[in-house]
């Protein structure tokens, strides 16, 4: 008999049962559903629906279910969803007593509570991996403190930057992602238990205690809102989408940097694969997959926004469509972040190739113009003068390092010996010594601060619950 079967004098079609069933994916909420059901058993005892002896039998049965659930085939069943599955399993242990567990309770509040609890643990898992990726970036920055990269704008060589400065740019992005996941965690950390189907329970449950039993920090203020609110899932999907965008941008950089054309780094065998036809190939498949998966994750955010758009209050069955995209996203994001960290850990950096590329390009042109500006020439004129030098260099096939001071002074007598120093990309970057700039001293300081921030993030996620994988 269905949980809701009394009002029907015939059953649903087999087609509809298949269409509406969700156990094959919402079984991922099993543990959360049992934890929530245990909180409910306690609440039912407090309001006198269960005796304490009955409550203890139920709690014991739930613990047994948690232990048994690892067995292969445990979830091979045709129950409508995870909530009905859990109640049926309870019945297998405690018999008719199981029929009392759903007193004053609705699956609408249950699914909202389970999904939130599951999201909290998943977020912690992603944060741990983000911390690992930040650690990998920082460790590489510390291993290659001197490597110099031609920084790009418009994918054209622009100004020299230290390679650690480049790595720390991604550290910043992933740090903001960590914070976004933290905000998503805090929004998920609110209990819907006691909200019933929509109007609040008909029994005077202690909602604070139920929240605490289930591991939530607080209770939702409004029952109608609580059973249909999926903002926390949107927050999770948004945080995931942005993190995937950042990871995808880095993947794109590294696909280019590891190409024969750039040769700035080699990816490890751990993350590359060959071609079935072309024997010479070593393809950056891990990074390409990551770039591809970022589209899929952003798609899940769009999908849920479209599902929620136009839903009348309160619960509607459309909301069952909230889960698969979120489950998939959690797996894809956690794995992608881990894969990116592996790419960083196993890459071989080629500092000479980076520096050569910087020296061949005019990445020090701006520094040259700034010397003129320091010597009293207006920047507008300085820009034109250096533009002329570059144009002449390009015409004659002369690289920046090929110029003598005399030749330069023909363009502008204001140029002095410092101009020769500034032509070297390494000297040029030392001019950027302000906070956030790329001088050796600024970057060294930024790396030290980054290490402290990373330790602080790890401390924060341990302080409010930790866990999750
Ligand atoms: N499987 C449902 C979901 O995921 C659970 C809640 C069902 N509630 C209902 N009244 N049909 O949303």
Coordinates of C-alpha atoms and ligand atoms in Angstrom, one line a residue:
X1 CA 0.0 0.0 0.0
X2 CA 1.3 3.5 -1.0
X3 CA 2.0 5.9 1.8
X4 CA -0.9 8.0 0.3
X5 CA -3.0 5.1 -1.1
X6 CA -6.2 5.5 1.0
X7 CA -7.8 8.0 -1.2
X8 CA -7.5 6.0 -4.4
X9 CA -9.6 3.0 -5.5
X10 CA -7.0 2.0 -8.1
X11 CA -3.3 2.4 -8.6
X12 CA -1.1 4.5 -10.8
X13 CA 0.0 3.1 -14.2
X14 CA 3.3 1.4 -14.5
X15 CA 4.4 4.1 -16.9
X16 CA 3.7 6.9 -14.4
X17 CA 5.3 4.9 -11.6
X18 CA 8.5 4.7 -13.7
X19 CA 8.2 8.3 -14.7
X20 CA 7.8 9.7 -11.2
X21 CA 10.1 7.3 -9.3
X22 CA 13.2 8.8 -7.9
X23 CA 14.9 6.2 -5.8
X24 CA 17.6 5.5 -8.3
X25 CA 19.0 9.0 -7.7
X26 CA 17.6 10.2 -4.4
X27 CA 19.1 7.2 -2.7
X28 CA 22.0 9.6 -2.2
X29 CA 19.9 11.2 0.4
X30 CA 19.5 7.9 2.4
X31 CA 21.9 8.8 5.2
X32 CA 20.4 12.3 5.6
X33 CA 16.9 10.8 5.6
X34 CA 17.8 8.4 8.4
X35 CA 19.4 11.1 10.4
X36 CA 16.3 13.3 10.0
X37 CA 14.0 10.3 10.8
X38 CA 16.0 9.8 14.0
X39 CA 15.4 13.4 14.9
X40 CA 11.7 12.9 14.2
X41 CA 11.6 9.8 16.4
X42 CA 13.0 11.8 19.3
X43 CA 10.4 14.6 18.6
X44 CA 7.5 12.1 18.5
X45 CA 8.6 10.7 21.9
X46 CA 8.7 14.2 23.3
X47 CA 5.1 14.9 22.3
X48 CA 3.9 11.5 23.6
X49 CA 3.2 9.7 20.2
X50 CA 6.0 7.2 20.9
X51 CA 6.9 5.8 24.3
X52 CA 10.6 6.0 25.1
X53 CA 10.9 2.2 24.6
X54 CA 9.3 2.5 21.2
X55 CA 11.5 5.4 20.3
X56 CA 14.6 3.4 21.3
X57 CA 13.5 0.4 19.2
X58 CA 13.1 2.8 16.2
X59 CA 16.5 4.5 16.8
X60 CA 18.2 1.1 17.0
X61 CA 16.6 0.0 13.8
X62 CA 17.7 3.1 12.0
X63 CA 21.3 2.5 13.2
X64 CA 21.1 -1.0 11.8
X65 CA 19.9 0.3 8.5
X66 CA 22.9 2.7 8.3
X67 CA 25.2 -0.2 8.9
X68 CA 23.4 -2.5 6.4
X69 CA 23.2 0.1 3.6
X70 CA 26.8 -0.5 2.4
X71 CA 25.8 -4.1 1.3
X72 CA 25.6 -4.5 -2.4
X73 CA 22.1 -4.5 -3.8
X74 CA 20.7 -2.8 -0.7
X75 CA 18.9 -0.2 -2.8
X76 CA 17.6 -2.6 -5.4
X77 CA 13.9 -1.8 -4.8
X78 CA 10.9 -0.2 -6.5
X79 CA 9.9 2.2 -3.8
X80 CA 8.7 5.6 -5.1
X81 CA 11.5 7.5 -3.4
X82 CA 14.1 7.4 -0.7
X83 CA 11.6 8.5 2.0
X84 CA 9.2 5.7 1.3
X85 CA 12.1 3.3 1.0
X86 CA 13.4 4.2 4.5
X87 CA 9.9 3.8 6.1
X88 CA 9.5 0.3 4.4
X89 CA 12.9 -0.7 5.6
X90 CA 12.0 0.5 9.1
X91 CA 8.9 -1.7 8.9
X92 CA 11.1 -4.7 8.1
X93 CA 12.8 -4.2 11.5
X94 CA 10.1 -2.9 13.8
X95 CA 6.8 -4.1 12.1
X96 CA 3.7 -2.0 12.6
X97 CA 5.5 0.4 14.9
X98 CA 7.0 2.0 11.7
X99 CA 3.6 3.3 10.8
X100 CA 3.9 5.9 13.6
X101 CA 7.1 7.5 12.3
X102 CA 5.3 9.7 9.8
X103 CA 3.0 11.3 12.4
X104 CA 2.8 15.1 11.8
X105 CA 5.5 14.8 9.1
X106 CA 5.5 15.4 5.4
X107 CA 7.9 14.3 2.7
X108 CA 8.0 17.9 1.6
X109 CA 9.9 19.0 4.7
X110 CA 11.8 15.7 4.7
X111 CA 13.2 16.2 1.2
X112 CA 14.1 19.8 1.9
X113 CA 15.9 18.8 5.1
X114 CA 17.7 15.9 3.6
X115 CA 18.8 17.8 0.6
X116 CA 20.2 20.6 2.8
X117 CA 22.1 18.2 5.0
X118 CA 23.5 16.5 1.9
X119 CA 24.5 19.8 0.4
X120 CA 26.4 20.8 3.6
X121 CA 28.5 17.7 3.5
X122 CA 29.2 18.0 -0.2
X123 CA 30.2 21.6 0.1
X124 CA 32.7 20.7 2.8
X125 CA 34.1 18.1 0.4
X126 CA 34.5 20.6 -2.4
X127 CA 36.1 23.1 0.0
X128 CA 38.7 20.5 1.1
X129 CA 39.6 20.0 -2.6
X130 CA 39.7 23.7 -3.3
X131 CA 42.2 24.0 -0.3
X132 CA 44.2 21.2 -1.9
X133 CA 44.3 23.0 -5.3
X134 CA 45.4 26.3 -3.6
X135 CA 48.1 24.3 -1.8
X136 CA 49.3 22.9 -5.1
X137 CA 49.4 26.4 -6.7
X138 CA 51.3 27.8 -3.8
X139 CA 53.8 25.0 -3.6
X140 CA 54.6 25.4 -7.3
X141 CA 55.0 29.2 -6.8
X142 CA 57.4 28.4 -3.9
X143 CA 59.3 25.8 -6.0
X144 CA 59.7 28.3 -9.0
X145 CA 60.2 31.6 -7.2
X146 CA 62.2 33.2 -10.1
X147 CA 60.4 31.9 -13.2
X148 CA 59.4 34.7 -15.5
X149 CA 56.4 34.7 -17.8
X150 CA 55.4 37.0 -20.6
X151 CA 52.0 38.2 -19.3
X152 CA 49.4 38.5 -22.0
X153 CA 46.5 40.7 -22.9
X154 CA 44.4 40.0 -26.0
X155 CA 46.6 36.8 -26.2
X156 CA 49.5 39.1 -27.2
X157 CA 52.7 39.4 -25.1
X158 CA 52.1 42.5 -22.9
X159 CA 54.4 42.8 -19.8
X160 CA 56.6 40.5 -17.9
X161 CA 55.3 38.9 -14.7
X162 CA 56.7 36.4 -12.3
X163 CA 55.3 32.9 -12.9
X164 CA 54.4 32.8 -9.1
X165 CA 52.4 36.0 -9.6
X166 CA 50.5 34.2 -12.4
X167 CA 49.9 31.2 -10.1
X168 CA 48.7 33.4 -7.2
X169 CA 46.2 35.0 -9.5
X170 CA 44.4 31.7 -9.7
X171 CA 44.9 31.2 -5.9
X172 CA 42.9 34.4 -5.5
X173 CA 40.1 33.1 -7.7
X174 CA 39.9 29.8 -5.9
X175 CA 40.0 31.6 -2.6
X176 CA 36.9 33.6 -3.6
X177 CA 35.3 30.3 -4.7
X178 CA 36.0 28.8 -1.3
X179 CA 34.2 31.8 0.3
X180 CA 31.2 31.4 -2.1
X181 CA 30.9 27.8 -1.1
X182 CA 31.0 28.9 2.5
X183 CA 28.1 31.3 1.9
X184 CA 26.2 28.4 0.2
X185 CA 27.0 26.3 3.3
X186 CA 25.6 28.8 5.7
X187 CA 22.4 29.2 3.6
X188 CA 21.9 25.4 3.6
X189 CA 22.4 25.2 7.3
X190 CA 18.8 25.9 8.3
X191 CA 16.3 23.3 9.3
X192 CA 12.9 22.8 7.7
X193 CA 11.9 20.0 10.1
X194 CA 8.6 20.8 11.7
X195 CA 7.3 22.7 8.7
X196 CA 5.0 19.9 7.6
X197 CA 3.6 19.8 4.1
X198 CA 3.4 23.6 4.0
X199 CA 1.6 24.9 7.1
X200 CA 3.8 23.7 10.0
X201 CA 3.2 20.5 11.9
X202 CA 0.0 19.8 13.8
X203 CA 2.1 18.6 16.7
X204 CA 4.0 20.9 19.1
X205 CA 7.5 19.7 18.1
X206 CA 10.6 21.4 19.5
X207 CA 12.0 22.6 16.2
X208 CA 15.2 23.8 17.7
X209 CA 15.9 20.4 19.2
X210 CA 15.1 18.7 15.9
X211 CA 17.4 21.0 14.1
X212 CA 20.2 20.3 16.5
X213 CA 19.6 16.5 16.3
X214 CA 19.9 16.8 12.5
X215 CA 23.0 19.0 12.7
X216 CA 21.6 22.3 11.6
X217 CA 22.5 25.6 13.2
X218 CA 19.0 27.1 13.1
X219 CA 15.4 26.7 12.0
X220 CA 13.6 28.2 8.9
X221 CA 11.3 31.1 9.9
X222 CA 8.4 30.3 7.6
X223 CA 6.9 26.9 6.8
X224 CA 5.5 27.9 3.3
X225 CA 8.9 29.2 2.2
X226 CA 10.9 26.4 3.8
X227 CA 9.3 23.5 1.9
X228 CA 9.7 25.1 -1.5
X229 CA 12.9 27.1 -1.1
X230 CA 15.7 25.7 -3.2
X231 CA 17.9 28.9 -3.1
X232 CA 20.6 27.0 -1.2
X233 CA 20.8 24.6 -4.2
X234 CA 21.1 27.6 -6.6
X235 CA 23.8 29.0 -4.4
X236 CA 25.7 25.7 -4.5
X237 CA 25.3 25.6 -8.3
X238 CA 26.4 29.2 -8.7
X239 CA 29.5 28.7 -6.6
X240 CA 30.2 25.5 -8.5
X241 CA 29.7 27.3 -11.9
X242 CA 32.1 30.1 -11.0
X243 CA 34.7 27.6 -9.6
X244 CA 34.4 25.6 -12.9
X245 CA 34.8 28.8 -14.9
X246 CA 38.0 29.6 -13.1
X247 CA 39.3 26.1 -13.4
X248 CA 38.3 26.1 -17.1
X249 CA 40.2 29.4 -17.7
X250 CA 43.3 27.9 -16.1
X251 CA 42.9 24.7 -18.1
X252 CA 42.8 26.8 -21.3
X253 CA 46.0 28.6 -20.3
X254 CA 47.8 25.4 -19.6
X255 CA 46.6 23.7 -22.8
X256 CA 48.2 26.6 -24.6
X257 CA 51.3 26.8 -22.4
X258 CA 51.9 23.0 -22.8
X259 CA 51.6 23.1 -26.6
X260 CA 54.6 22.9 -28.9
X261 CA 54.0 26.5 -29.9
X262 CA 54.5 27.8 -26.4
X263 CA 56.5 25.1 -24.6
X264 CA 56.3 26.8 -21.2
X265 CA 55.5 23.6 -19.4
X266 CA 55.0 19.9 -19.9
X267 CA 52.0 18.1 -18.5
X268 CA 52.6 14.8 -16.7
X269 CA 51.8 11.4 -18.1
X270 CA 49.3 11.2 -15.2
X271 CA 47.0 13.6 -17.0
X272 CA 47.7 13.2 -20.7
X273 CA 46.7 10.6 -23.3
X274 CA 47.8 9.5 -26.7
X275 CA 46.2 9.2 -30.1
X276 CA 44.9 5.9 -31.5
X277 CA 46.2 7.0 -34.9
X278 CA 49.0 9.5 -34.5
X279 CA 51.9 8.0 -32.6
X280 CA 53.6 11.3 -31.7
X281 CA 50.6 12.7 -29.8
X282 CA 50.4 13.6 -26.1
X283 CA 47.1 15.3 -25.6
X284 CA 46.0 17.4 -22.7
X285 CA 42.7 15.5 -22.3
X286 CA 42.3 16.0 -18.6
X287 CA 42.3 19.8 -19.0
X288 CA 40.0 19.6 -22.1
X289 CA 37.5 17.4 -20.2
X290 CA 37.6 19.9 -17.4
X291 CA 36.9 22.8 -19.8
X292 CA 34.0 20.7 -21.3
X293 CA 32.5 19.9 -17.9
X294 CA 32.4 23.5 -17.0
X295 CA 29.6 24.0 -19.6
X296 CA 27.7 21.1 -18.1
X297 CA 27.9 22.5 -14.6
X298 CA 26.7 26.0 -15.8
X299 CA 23.9 24.2 -17.6
X300 CA 22.7 22.7 -14.3
X301 CA 22.5 26.1 -12.8
X302 CA 20.4 27.3 -15.7
X303 CA 18.2 24.2 -15.5
X304 CA 17.3 24.7 -11.8
X305 CA 16.6 28.4 -12.3
X306 CA 14.2 27.5 -15.1
X307 CA 12.6 24.8 -12.9
X308 CA 12.0 27.3 -10.1
X309 CA 10.8 30.1 -12.3
X310 CA 7.0 30.5 -12.0
X311 CA 6.4 27.8 -9.4
X312 CA 3.5 28.8 -7.2
X313 CA 3.8 28.4 -3.4
X314 CA 4.4 26.0 -1.9
X315 CA 5.7 22.5 -2.7
X316 CA 5.2 21.3 -6.3
X317 CA 6.4 18.0 -7.7
X318 CA 8.6 19.9 -10.2
X319 CA 10.9 20.3 -7.2
X320 CA 11.9 16.6 -7.6
X321 CA 13.8 17.8 -10.7
X322 CA 16.1 19.8 -8.4
X323 CA 18.4 16.9 -7.5
X324 CA 20.1 15.2 -10.5
X325 CA 21.8 18.4 -11.7
X326 CA 23.0 19.2 -8.2
X327 CA 24.3 15.6 -7.6
X328 CA 26.0 15.6 -10.9
X329 CA 27.5 19.0 -10.2
X330 CA 28.9 18.0 -6.8
X331 CA 30.7 15.0 -8.4
X332 CA 32.0 16.9 -11.4
X333 CA 33.3 19.9 -9.4
X334 CA 35.0 17.8 -6.7
X335 CA 36.7 15.6 -9.3
X336 CA 37.6 18.5 -11.6
X337 CA 39.3 20.5 -8.8
X338 CA 41.2 17.3 -7.8
X339 CA 42.3 16.7 -11.4
X340 CA 43.5 20.3 -11.8
X341 CA 45.6 20.0 -8.6
X342 CA 47.1 16.8 -10.1
X343 CA 47.9 18.7 -13.3
X344 CA 49.7 21.3 -11.2
X345 CA 51.6 18.7 -9.0
X346 CA 52.8 16.7 -12.0
X347 CA 53.7 19.5 -14.4
X348 CA 57.3 20.2 -15.4
X349 CA 57.9 24.0 -15.8
X350 CA 60.2 25.2 -18.5
X351 CA 61.4 28.6 -17.1
X352 CA 64.0 29.2 -19.9
X353 CA 61.3 28.9 -22.6
X354 CA 59.1 31.4 -20.7
X355 CA 61.9 33.8 -20.3
X356 CA 63.0 33.5 -23.9
X357 CA 59.4 34.3 -25.1
X358 CA 59.5 37.3 -22.8
X359 CA 62.8 38.5 -24.2
X360 CA 61.8 38.0 -27.8
X361 CA 58.7 40.1 -27.4
X362 CA 58.5 43.8 -26.5
X363 CA 57.2 43.1 -22.9
X364 CA 59.6 45.9 -21.7
X365 CA 58.3 48.6 -24.0
X366 CA 56.1 50.1 -21.3
X367 CA 59.0 50.2 -18.9
X368 CA 61.0 52.1 -21.5
X369 CA 58.2 54.6 -21.9
X370 CA 58.0 55.0 -18.2
X371 CA 61.7 55.9 -18.0
X372 CA 61.2 58.7 -20.4
X373 CA 58.2 59.8 -18.4
X374 CA 60.3 59.8 -15.3
X375 CA 62.9 62.0 -17.1
X376 CA 60.3 64.6 -17.8
X377 CA 58.8 63.6 -21.2
X378 CA 55.0 63.5 -21.3
X379 CA 53.7 59.9 -21.4
X380 CA 51.9 60.6 -24.6
X381 CA 55.1 61.5 -26.4
X382 CA 57.1 58.7 -24.6
X383 CA 54.5 56.2 -25.9
X384 CA 55.0 57.5 -29.4
X385 CA 58.8 57.4 -29.2
X386 CA 58.9 53.9 -27.9
X387 CA 56.3 52.9 -30.5
X388 CA 58.7 54.2 -33.1
X389 CA 61.6 52.1 -31.6
X390 CA 59.4 49.0 -31.7
X391 CA 58.3 49.7 -35.3
X392 CA 61.9 50.1 -36.4
X393 CA 62.9 46.9 -34.4
X394 CA 60.2 45.0 -36.2
X395 CA 61.3 46.3 -39.6
X396 CA 64.9 45.4 -39.0
X397 CA 64.2 42.1 -37.2
X398 CA 65.9 43.4 -34.1
X399 CA 64.9 42.1 -30.7
X400 CA 64.9 44.4 -27.6
X401 CA 68.2 43.0 -26.4
X402 CA 69.9 43.9 -29.8
X403 CA 69.7 47.6 -29.3
X404 CA 72.6 49.8 -28.1
X405 CA 72.1 52.9 -26.0
X406 CA 73.4 55.1 -28.8
X407 CA 70.8 53.7 -31.2
X408 CA 68.1 54.3 -28.6
X409 CA 69.2 57.8 -28.0
X410 CA 68.7 58.6 -31.6
X411 CA 65.0 58.3 -30.9
X412 CA 65.1 60.2 -27.6
X413 CA 68.2 61.9 -26.0
X414 CA 66.3 61.7 -22.7
X415 CA 67.0 57.9 -22.6
X416 CA 69.9 57.1 -20.2
X417 CA 71.7 53.9 -19.1
X418 CA 68.6 52.8 -17.1
X419 CA 66.9 52.3 -20.5
X420 CA 69.3 49.5 -21.2
X421 CA 68.5 47.9 -17.9
X422 CA 64.7 48.3 -18.5
X423 CA 65.0 46.4 -21.8
X424 CA 65.5 43.2 -19.8
X425 CA 62.1 41.8 -18.8
X426 CA 63.5 40.8 -15.4
X427 CA 64.5 44.3 -14.6
X428 CA 61.3 45.7 -16.0
X429 CA 59.1 43.7 -13.7
X430 CA 61.0 44.9 -10.6
X431 CA 59.5 48.3 -11.2
X432 CA 56.1 46.9 -10.2
X433 CA 56.9 46.9 -6.5
X434 CA 53.6 48.2 -5.1
X435 CA 51.2 45.8 -3.3
X436 CA 49.5 43.5 -5.8
X437 CA 52.3 44.0 -8.3
X438 CA 54.7 41.5 -9.7
X439 CA 58.1 42.6 -8.3
X440 CA 60.1 39.8 -6.6
X441 CA 59.5 41.4 -3.2
X442 CA 55.8 42.0 -3.7
X443 CA 55.3 38.4 -4.9
X444 CA 57.3 36.9 -2.1
X445 CA 55.2 38.8 0.4
X446 CA 51.9 37.8 -1.4
X447 CA 53.0 34.2 -1.2
X448 CA 53.6 34.4 2.5
X449 CA 50.2 36.0 3.1
X450 CA 48.6 33.4 0.9
X451 CA 50.0 30.6 3.0
X452 CA 48.5 32.2 6.1
X453 CA 45.2 32.6 4.4
X454 CA 45.1 29.0 3.4
X455 CA 45.8 27.9 7.0
X456 CA 42.9 30.2 8.1
X457 CA 40.5 28.6 5.6
X458 CA 41.3 25.1 6.9
X459 CA 40.8 26.3 10.4
X460 CA 37.4 27.8 9.6
X461 CA 36.0 24.7 7.9
X462 CA 37.1 22.6 10.9
X463 CA 35.6 25.1 13.4
X464 CA 32.1 24.8 12.1
X465 CA 31.6 21.1 11.5
X466 CA 34.3 20.0 9.1
X467 CA 33.8 16.6 7.5
X468 CA 32.3 15.8 4.1
X469 CA 33.8 14.0 1.2
Ligands
LIG1 N1 10.5 12.7 -4.2 C1 9.9 14.0 -3.8 C2 10.9 15.1 -4.2 O1 12.0 14.8 -4.5 C3 9.7 14.0 -2.4 C4 8.6 14.8 -1.9 C5 7.3 14.3 -2.4 N2 6.2 15.0 -1.9 C6 5.0 14.9 -2.4 N3 4.1 15.5 -1.8 N4 4.8 14.2 -3.5 O2 10.6 16.3 -4.2

